[in-house]
Coordinates of C-alpha atoms and ligand atoms in Angstrom, one line a residue:
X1 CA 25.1 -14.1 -0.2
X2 CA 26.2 -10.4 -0.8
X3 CA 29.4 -10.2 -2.9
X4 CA 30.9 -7.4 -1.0
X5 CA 31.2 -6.3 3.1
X6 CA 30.6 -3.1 3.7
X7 CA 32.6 -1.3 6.9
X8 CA 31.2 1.9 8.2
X9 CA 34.0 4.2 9.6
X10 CA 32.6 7.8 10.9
X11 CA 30.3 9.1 8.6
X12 CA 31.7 7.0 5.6
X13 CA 30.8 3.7 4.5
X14 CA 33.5 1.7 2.5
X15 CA 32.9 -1.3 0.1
X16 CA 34.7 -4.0 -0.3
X17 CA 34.9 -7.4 -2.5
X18 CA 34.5 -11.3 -0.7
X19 CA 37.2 -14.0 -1.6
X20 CA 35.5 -17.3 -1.7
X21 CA 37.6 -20.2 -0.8
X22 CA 37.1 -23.7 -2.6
X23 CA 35.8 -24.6 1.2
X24 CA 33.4 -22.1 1.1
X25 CA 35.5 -19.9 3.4
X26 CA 34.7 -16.2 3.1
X27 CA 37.4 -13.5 3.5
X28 CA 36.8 -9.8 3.2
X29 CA 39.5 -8.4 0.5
X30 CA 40.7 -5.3 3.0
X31 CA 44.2 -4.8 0.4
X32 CA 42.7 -1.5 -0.2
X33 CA 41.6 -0.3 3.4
X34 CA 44.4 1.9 4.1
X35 CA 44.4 3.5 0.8
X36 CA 40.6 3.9 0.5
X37 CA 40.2 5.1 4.7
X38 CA 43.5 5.5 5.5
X39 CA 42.9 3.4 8.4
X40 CA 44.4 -0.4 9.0
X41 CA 43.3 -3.4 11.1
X42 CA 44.2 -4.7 14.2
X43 CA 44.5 -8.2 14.3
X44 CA 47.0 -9.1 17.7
X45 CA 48.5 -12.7 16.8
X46 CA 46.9 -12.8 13.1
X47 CA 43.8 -15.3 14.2
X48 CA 41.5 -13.6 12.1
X49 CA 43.9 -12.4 9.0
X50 CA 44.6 -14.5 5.6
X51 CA 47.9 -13.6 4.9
X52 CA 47.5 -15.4 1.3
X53 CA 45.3 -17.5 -0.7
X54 CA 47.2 -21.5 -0.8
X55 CA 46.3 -24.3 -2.3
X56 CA 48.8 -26.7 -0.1
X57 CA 46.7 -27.6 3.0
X58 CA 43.1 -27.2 4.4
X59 CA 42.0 -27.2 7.8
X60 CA 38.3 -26.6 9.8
X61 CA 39.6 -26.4 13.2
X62 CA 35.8 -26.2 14.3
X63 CA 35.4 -29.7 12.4
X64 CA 38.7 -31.3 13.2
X65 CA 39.3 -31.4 9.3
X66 CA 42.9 -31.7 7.7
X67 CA 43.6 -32.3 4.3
X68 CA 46.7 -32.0 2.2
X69 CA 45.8 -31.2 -1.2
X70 CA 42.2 -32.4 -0.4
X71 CA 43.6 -35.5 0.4
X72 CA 41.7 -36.3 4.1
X73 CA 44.8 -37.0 6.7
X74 CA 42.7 -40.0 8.2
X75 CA 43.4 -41.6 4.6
X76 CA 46.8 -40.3 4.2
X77 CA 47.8 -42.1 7.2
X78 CA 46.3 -45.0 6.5
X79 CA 47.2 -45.9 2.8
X80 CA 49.9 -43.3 2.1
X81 CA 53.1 -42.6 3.8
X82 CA 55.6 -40.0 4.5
X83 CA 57.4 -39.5 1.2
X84 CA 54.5 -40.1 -0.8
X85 CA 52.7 -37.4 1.2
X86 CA 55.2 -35.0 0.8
X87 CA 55.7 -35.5 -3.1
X88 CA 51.5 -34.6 -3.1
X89 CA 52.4 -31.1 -0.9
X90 CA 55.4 -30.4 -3.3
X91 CA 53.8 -30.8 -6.5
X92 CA 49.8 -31.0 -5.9
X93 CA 49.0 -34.3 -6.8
X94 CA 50.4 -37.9 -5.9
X95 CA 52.7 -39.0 -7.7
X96 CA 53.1 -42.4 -10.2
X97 CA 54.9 -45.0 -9.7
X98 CA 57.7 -43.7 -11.5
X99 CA 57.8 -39.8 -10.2
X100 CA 57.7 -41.5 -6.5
X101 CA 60.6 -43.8 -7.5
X102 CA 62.6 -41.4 -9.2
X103 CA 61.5 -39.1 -6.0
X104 CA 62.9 -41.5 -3.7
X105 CA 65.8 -42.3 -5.8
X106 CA 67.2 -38.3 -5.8
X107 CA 66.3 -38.3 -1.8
X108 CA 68.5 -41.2 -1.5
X109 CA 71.3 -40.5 -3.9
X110 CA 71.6 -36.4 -1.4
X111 CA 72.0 -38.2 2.0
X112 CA 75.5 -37.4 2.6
X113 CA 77.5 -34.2 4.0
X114 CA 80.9 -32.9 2.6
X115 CA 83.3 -33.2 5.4
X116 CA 83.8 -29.9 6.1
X117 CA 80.2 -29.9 7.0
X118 CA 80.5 -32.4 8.6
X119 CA 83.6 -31.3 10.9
X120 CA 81.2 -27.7 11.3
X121 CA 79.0 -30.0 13.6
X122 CA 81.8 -30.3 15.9
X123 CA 81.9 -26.4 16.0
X124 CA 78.9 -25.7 18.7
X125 CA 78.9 -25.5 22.2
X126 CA 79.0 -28.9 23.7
X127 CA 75.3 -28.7 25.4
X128 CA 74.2 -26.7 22.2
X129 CA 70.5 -27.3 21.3
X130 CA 69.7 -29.6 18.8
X131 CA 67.7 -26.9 16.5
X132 CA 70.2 -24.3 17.3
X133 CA 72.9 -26.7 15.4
X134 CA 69.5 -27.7 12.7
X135 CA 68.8 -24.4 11.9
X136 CA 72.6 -23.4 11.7
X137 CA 73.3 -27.0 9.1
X138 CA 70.6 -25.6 7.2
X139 CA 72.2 -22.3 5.9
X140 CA 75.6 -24.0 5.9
X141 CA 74.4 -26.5 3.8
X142 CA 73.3 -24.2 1.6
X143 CA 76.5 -22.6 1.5
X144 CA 77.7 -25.3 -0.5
X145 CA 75.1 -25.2 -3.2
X146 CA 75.0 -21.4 -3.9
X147 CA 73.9 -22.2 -7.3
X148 CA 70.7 -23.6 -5.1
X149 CA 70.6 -20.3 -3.0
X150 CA 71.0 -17.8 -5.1
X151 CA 68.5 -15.3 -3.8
X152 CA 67.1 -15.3 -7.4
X153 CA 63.9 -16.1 -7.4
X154 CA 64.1 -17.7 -11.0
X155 CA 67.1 -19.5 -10.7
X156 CA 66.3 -21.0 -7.0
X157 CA 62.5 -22.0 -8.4
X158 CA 64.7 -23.6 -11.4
X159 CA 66.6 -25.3 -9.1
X160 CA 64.0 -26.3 -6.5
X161 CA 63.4 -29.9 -6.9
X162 CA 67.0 -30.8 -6.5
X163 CA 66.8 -28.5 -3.5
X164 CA 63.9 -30.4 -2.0
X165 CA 65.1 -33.6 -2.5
X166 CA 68.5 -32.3 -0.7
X167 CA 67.3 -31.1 2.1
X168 CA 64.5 -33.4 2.7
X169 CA 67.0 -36.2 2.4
X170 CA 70.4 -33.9 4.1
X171 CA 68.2 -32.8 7.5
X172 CA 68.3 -36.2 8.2
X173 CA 71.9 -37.0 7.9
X174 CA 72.3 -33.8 9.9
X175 CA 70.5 -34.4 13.1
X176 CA 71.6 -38.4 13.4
X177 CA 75.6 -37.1 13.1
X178 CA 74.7 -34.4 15.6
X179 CA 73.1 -37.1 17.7
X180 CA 76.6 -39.7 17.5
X181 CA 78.7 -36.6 17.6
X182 CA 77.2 -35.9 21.6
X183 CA 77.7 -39.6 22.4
X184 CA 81.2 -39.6 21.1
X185 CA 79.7 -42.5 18.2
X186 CA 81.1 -42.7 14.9
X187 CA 78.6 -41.9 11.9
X188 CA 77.3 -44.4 10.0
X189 CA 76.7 -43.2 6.5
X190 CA 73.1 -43.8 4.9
X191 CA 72.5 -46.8 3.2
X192 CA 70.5 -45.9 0.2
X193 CA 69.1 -49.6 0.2
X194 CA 66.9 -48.8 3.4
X195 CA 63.7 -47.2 3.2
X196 CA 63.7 -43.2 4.2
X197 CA 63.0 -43.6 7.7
X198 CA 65.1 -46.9 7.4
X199 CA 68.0 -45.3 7.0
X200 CA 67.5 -42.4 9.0
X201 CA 67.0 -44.6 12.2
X202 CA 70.2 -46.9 11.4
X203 CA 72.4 -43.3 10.5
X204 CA 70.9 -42.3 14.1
X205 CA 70.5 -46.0 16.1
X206 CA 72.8 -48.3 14.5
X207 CA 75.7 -50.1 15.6
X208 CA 78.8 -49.3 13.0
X209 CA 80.3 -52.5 14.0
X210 CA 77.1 -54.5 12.8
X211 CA 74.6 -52.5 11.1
X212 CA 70.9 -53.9 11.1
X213 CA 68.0 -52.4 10.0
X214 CA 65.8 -51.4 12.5
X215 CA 62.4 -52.9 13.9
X216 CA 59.7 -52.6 10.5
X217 CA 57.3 -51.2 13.8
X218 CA 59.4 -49.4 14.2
X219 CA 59.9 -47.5 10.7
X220 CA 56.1 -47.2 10.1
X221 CA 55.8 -45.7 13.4
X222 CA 58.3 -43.2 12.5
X223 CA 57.0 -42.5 9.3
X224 CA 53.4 -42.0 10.6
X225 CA 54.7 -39.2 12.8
X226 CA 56.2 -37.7 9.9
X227 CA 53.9 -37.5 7.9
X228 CA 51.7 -36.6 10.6
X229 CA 53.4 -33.1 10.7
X230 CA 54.2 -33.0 7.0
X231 CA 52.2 -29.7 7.0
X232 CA 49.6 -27.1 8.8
X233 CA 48.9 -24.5 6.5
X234 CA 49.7 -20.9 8.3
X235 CA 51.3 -21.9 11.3
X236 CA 53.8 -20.0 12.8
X237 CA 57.3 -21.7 11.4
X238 CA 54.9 -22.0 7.9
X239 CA 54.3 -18.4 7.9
X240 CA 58.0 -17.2 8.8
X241 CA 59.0 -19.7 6.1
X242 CA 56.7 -17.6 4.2
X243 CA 57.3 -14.1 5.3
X244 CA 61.3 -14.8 4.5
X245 CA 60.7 -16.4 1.5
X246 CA 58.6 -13.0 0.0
X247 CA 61.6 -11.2 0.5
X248 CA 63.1 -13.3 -2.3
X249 CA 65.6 -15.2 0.0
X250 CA 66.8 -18.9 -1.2
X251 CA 64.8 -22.0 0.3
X252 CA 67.8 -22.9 2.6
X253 CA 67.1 -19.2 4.6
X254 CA 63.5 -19.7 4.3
X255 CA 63.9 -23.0 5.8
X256 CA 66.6 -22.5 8.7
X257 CA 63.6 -19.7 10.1
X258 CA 61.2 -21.4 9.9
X259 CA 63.1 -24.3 12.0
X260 CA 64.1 -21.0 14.3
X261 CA 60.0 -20.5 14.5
X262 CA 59.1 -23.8 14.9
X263 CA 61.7 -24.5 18.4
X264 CA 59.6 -22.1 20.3
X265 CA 57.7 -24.6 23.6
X266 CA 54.2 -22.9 22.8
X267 CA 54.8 -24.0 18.8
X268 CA 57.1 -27.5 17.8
X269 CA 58.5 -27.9 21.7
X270 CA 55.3 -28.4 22.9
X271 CA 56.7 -32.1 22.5
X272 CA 59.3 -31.8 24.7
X273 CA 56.8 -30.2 26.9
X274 CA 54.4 -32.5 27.3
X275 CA 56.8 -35.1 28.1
X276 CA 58.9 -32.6 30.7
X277 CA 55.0 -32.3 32.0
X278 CA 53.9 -36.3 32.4
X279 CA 56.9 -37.0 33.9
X280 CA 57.4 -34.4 36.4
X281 CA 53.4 -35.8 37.5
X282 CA 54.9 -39.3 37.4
X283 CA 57.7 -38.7 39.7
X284 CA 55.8 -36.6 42.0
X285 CA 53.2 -39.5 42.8
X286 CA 50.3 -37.2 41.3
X287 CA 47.9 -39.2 38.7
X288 CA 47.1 -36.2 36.7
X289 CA 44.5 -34.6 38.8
X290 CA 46.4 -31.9 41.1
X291 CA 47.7 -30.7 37.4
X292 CA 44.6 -30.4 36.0
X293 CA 43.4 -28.2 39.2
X294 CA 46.9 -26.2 38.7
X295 CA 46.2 -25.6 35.1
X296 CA 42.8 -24.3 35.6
X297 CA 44.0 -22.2 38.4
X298 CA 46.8 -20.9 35.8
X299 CA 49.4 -21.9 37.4
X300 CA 50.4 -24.3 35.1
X301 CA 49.6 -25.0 31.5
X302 CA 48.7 -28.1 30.3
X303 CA 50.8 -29.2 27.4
X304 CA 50.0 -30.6 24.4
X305 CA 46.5 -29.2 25.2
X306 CA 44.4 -26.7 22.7
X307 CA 45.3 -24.9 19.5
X308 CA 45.2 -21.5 17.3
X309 CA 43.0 -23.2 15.1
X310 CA 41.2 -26.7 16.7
X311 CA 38.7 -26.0 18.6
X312 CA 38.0 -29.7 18.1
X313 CA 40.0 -33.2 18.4
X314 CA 43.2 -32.5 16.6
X315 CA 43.0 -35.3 14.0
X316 CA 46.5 -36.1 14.5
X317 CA 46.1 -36.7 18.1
X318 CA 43.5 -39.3 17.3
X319 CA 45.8 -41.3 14.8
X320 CA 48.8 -40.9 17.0
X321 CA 46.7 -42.4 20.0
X322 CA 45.9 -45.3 18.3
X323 CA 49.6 -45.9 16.9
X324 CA 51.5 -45.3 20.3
X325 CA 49.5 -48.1 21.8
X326 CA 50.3 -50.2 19.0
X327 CA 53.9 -49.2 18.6
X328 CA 54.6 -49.5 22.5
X329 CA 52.6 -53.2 22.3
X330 CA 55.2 -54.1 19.2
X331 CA 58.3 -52.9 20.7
X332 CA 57.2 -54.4 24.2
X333 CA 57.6 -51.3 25.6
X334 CA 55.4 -49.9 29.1
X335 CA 54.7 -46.6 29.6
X336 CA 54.0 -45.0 32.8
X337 CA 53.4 -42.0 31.5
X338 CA 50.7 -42.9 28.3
X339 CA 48.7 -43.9 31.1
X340 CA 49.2 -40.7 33.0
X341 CA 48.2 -39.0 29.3
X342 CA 45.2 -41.3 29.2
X343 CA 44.1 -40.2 32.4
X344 CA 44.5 -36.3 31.8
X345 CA 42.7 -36.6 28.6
X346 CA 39.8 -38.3 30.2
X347 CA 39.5 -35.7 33.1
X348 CA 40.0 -32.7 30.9
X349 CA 38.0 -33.7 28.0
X350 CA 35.1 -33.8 30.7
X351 CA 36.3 -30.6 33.0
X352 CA 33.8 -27.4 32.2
X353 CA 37.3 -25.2 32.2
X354 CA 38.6 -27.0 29.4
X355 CA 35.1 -27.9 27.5
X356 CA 34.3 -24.2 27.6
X357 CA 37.4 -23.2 26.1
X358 CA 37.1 -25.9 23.3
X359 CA 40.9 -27.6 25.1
X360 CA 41.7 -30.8 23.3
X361 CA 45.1 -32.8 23.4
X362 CA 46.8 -31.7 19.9
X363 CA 49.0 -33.7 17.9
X364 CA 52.2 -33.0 20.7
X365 CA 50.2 -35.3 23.2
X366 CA 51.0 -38.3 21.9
X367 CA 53.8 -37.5 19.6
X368 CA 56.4 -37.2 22.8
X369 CA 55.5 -40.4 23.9
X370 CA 55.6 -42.6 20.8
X371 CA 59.6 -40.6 20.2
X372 CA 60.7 -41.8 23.8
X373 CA 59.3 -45.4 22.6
X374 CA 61.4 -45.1 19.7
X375 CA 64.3 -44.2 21.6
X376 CA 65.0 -40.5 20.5
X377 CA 66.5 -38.3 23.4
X378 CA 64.4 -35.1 24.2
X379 CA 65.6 -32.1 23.1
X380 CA 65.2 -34.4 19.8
X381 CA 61.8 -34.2 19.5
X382 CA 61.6 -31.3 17.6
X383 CA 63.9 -31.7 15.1
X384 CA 61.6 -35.0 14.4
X385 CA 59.0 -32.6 14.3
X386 CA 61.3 -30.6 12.3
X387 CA 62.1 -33.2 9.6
X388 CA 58.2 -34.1 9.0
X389 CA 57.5 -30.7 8.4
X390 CA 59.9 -29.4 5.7
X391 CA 57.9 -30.7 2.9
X392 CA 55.3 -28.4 4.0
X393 CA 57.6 -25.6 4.5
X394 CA 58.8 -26.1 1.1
X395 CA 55.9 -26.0 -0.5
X396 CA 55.5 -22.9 0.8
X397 CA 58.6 -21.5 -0.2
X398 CA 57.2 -23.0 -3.6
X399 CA 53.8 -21.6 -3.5
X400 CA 55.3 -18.2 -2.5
X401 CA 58.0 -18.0 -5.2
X402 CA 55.5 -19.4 -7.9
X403 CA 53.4 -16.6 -7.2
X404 CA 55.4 -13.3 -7.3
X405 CA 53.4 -12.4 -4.4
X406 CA 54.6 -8.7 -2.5
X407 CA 57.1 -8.4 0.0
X408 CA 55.3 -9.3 3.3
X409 CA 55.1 -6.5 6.1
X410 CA 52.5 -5.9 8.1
X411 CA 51.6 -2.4 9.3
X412 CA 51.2 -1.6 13.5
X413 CA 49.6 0.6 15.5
X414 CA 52.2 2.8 17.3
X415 CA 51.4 3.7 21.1
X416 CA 54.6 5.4 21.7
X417 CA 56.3 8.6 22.5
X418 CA 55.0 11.5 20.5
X419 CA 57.3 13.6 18.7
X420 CA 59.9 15.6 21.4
X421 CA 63.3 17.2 21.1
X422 CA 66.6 15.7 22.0
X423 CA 67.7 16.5 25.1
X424 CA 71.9 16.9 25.8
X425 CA 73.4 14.3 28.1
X426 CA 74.1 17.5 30.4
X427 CA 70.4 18.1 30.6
X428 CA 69.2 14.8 31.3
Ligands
SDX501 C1 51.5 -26.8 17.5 O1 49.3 -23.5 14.5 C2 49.5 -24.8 14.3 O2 49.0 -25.4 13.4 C3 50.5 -25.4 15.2 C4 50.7 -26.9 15.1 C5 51.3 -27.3 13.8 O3 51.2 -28.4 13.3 O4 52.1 -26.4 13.2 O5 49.5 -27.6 15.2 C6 51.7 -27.5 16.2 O6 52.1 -25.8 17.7 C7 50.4 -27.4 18.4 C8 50.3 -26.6 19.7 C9 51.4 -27.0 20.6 N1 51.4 -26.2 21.8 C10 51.0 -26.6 23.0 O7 50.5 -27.7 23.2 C11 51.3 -25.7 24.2 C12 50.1 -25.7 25.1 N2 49.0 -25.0 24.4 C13 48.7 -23.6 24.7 O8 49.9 -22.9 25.0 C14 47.7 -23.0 23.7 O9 46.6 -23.8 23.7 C15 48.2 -22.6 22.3 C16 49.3 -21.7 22.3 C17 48.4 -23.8 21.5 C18 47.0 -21.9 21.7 O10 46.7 -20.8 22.5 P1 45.5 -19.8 22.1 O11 44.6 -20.3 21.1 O12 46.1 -18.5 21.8 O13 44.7 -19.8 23.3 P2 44.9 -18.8 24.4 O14 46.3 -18.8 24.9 O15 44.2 -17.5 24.0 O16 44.0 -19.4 25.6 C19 42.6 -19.3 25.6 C20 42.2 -19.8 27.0 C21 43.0 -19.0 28.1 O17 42.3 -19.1 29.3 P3 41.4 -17.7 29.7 O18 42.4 -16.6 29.6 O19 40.3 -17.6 28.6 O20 40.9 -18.0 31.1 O21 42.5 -21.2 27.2 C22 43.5 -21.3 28.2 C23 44.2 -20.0 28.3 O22 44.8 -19.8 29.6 N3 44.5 -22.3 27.6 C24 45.0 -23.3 28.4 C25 45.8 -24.0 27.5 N4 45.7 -23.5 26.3 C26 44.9 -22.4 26.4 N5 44.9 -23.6 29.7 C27 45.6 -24.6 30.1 N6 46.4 -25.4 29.3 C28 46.5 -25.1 28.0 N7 47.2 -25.9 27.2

């Protein structure tokens, strides 16, 4: 394999060096293209540009491959679970005994929200979205830890554990008191005896006149989605995570964009959407197959459906398939609308539009439907998807920091106006 590519622009060819990845990927190092040919790529939507080297998560989309540091998902899921899984994205390997207890006991000991905070969640617009008032908490919180968010890169890396464990265990706290707060329920505070996903369900669920711990299904299943979405390498709430966090801004910025990123219906609402979807089939008597013809005709999309980087079975739709079945059997729960899924995987997964275009349900197929199971409202779903990914994000706001890697900003190609004199309001 040659160690360099050569590009040919005009008349003049240009060397330049390969970066191997441990996976055997191959990138062509172009960080002197502009200085060298004074031309720049074009690379609409970033599909075929590595905007760093990482060592947090791996994925083959061809493959249907995810791994978090190496570790294969299918395992992960099986043997691991949410707050284990994010310890090994923080800090590369997974942890003892002791580091996860210690872990846990730092997530449990930061569940709860000065009152001030707490009164700021009364401080949105009644219908506000759920991420709008995430993203918002988020920066407030980190109002109250400035020695956290300092916008120093040395001091917030020296405070970053604490940090994590904070906001891993705080977003939680935030989103079930902005869940009572719109039913007019009081909050129950976390019970650091319960599990993570324990507690978070009973701070969201319970009853404050006779708290129970929820359904153990119940928990796992929760936890499984979690962990599910603990991380995606250089997705688009990952990478603005990333992009603000090379500006040298504290985790709890770097976080609240990301969260910004991640609400958009083509990224983390896809969720939402694919429930809004199933159910507006279900209620207008079709089974699944007018939809399909709508979508291929491009009238409609089909949510939950393909991906940036799987052009294979997203592995997370396969483990979530098998767990919504199982967690709708343990919490006796039918669902009209898993079957409707069932029956619009079956027909796309064997329709030439969607073979040739390598469409396959993605881990928001199945996600949406095991939430509603659980009992979350909607426009919840993503911050759900929102609280299993900010391990990811934070080891990204690590990685980054760790690093001392550039400020990021890409270059463009401009197609506007060329240069013209200004013209008096009299004259125009
Ligand atoms: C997540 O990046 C990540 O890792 C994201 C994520 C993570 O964990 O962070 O995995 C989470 O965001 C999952 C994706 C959730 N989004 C959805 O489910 C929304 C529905 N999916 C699509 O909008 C779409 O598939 C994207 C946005 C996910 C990916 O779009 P691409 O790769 O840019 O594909 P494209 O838009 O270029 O489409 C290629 C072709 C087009 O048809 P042609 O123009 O070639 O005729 O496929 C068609 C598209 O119209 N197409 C679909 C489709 N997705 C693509 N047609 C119908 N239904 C769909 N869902």
């Amino acid at each position: 394999m040659e160690e360099s590519a050569t590009l040919r622009i005009g008349s003049e060819n240009y060397n330049f060096p390969l970066i191997k990845g441990t996976e055997s990927e191959i990138a062509v190092d172009l960080r002197t293209l502009r200085s060298e040919s004074s031309c720049i790529t074009f690379d609409d939507g970033y599909g075929n540009t590595g905007s760093c080297e990482s060592k947090v998560t791996f994925i083959d989309g061809e493959k249907g491959i995810l791994r978090y540091r190496g570790y294969p998902i299918e395992q992960l899921a099986e043997k691991s679970n949410f707050l284990e899984s994010a310890f090994a994205l923080l800090y590369g390997e997974l942890p003892s005994e002791n580091q996860l207890n210690s872990f846990r006991k730092k997530i449990s000991d930061n569940a709860g929200l000065r009152e001030n905070m707490a009164k700021g969640l009364h401080s949105f617009a009644p219908d506000a979205h759920p991420m709008a008032v995430l993203s918002a908490m988020v920066n407030n919180l980190g109002t109250y830890h400035p020695e956290k968010s300092t916008n120093d890169r040395k001091r917030d890396l020296e405070a970053f554990d604490d940090t994590a464990a904070l906001l891993i265990s705080a977003i939680r706290t935030i989103a079930a008191r902005d869940y009572r707060n719109r039913k007019g329920l009081a909050p129950i505070p976390s019970d650091p005896s319960l599990g993570y996903c324990a507690d978070f369900l009973q701070m969201t669920f319970g009853d404050s006149n006779n708290p129970q711990p929820p359904p153990q299904k119940v928990c796992e299943a929760l936890n499984l989605v979690f962990l599910l979405h603990a991380d995606h390498e250089q997705n688009c709430s990952t990478s603005t995570c990333r992009m603000v966090a090379s500006g040298g801004a504290n985790v709890f910025a770097s976080v609240s964009a990301a969260i910004g990123a991640l609400w958009g219906p083509l990224h983390g609402g896809a969720n939402m959407a694919v429930i809004k979807m199933l159910k507006d089939i279900h209620d207008s008597g079709d089974d699944g197959s007018r939809f399909i013809e709508d979508a291929k005709n491009g009238k409609k999309r089909l949510m939950g459906f393909g991906h940036r980087v799987y052009k294979n079975y997203d592995p997370r739709a396969k483990i979530l398939n098998v767990a919504c079945n199982d967690a709708l059997e343990e919490l006796g729960v039918s669902s009209p609308i898993l079957d409707i899924a069932r029956h619009l995987e079956e027909v796309a997964l064997s329709d030439e539009y969607f073979i040739q275009r390598k469409l396959y349900p993605n881990v928001d197929f199945y996600s949406g439907i095991l939430l509603e199971a659980i009992g979350f409202p909607l426009n919840m779903f993503t911050v759900i998807f929102a609280i299993g990914r900010l391990p990811g994000w934070l080891s990204h706001w690590k990685e980054i920091a760790e690093s001392g890697s550039k400020i990021h900003r890409p270059r463009q190609v401009y197609q506007g106006a060329t240069v013209r004199d200004y013209v008096s309001i009299e004259e125009r």
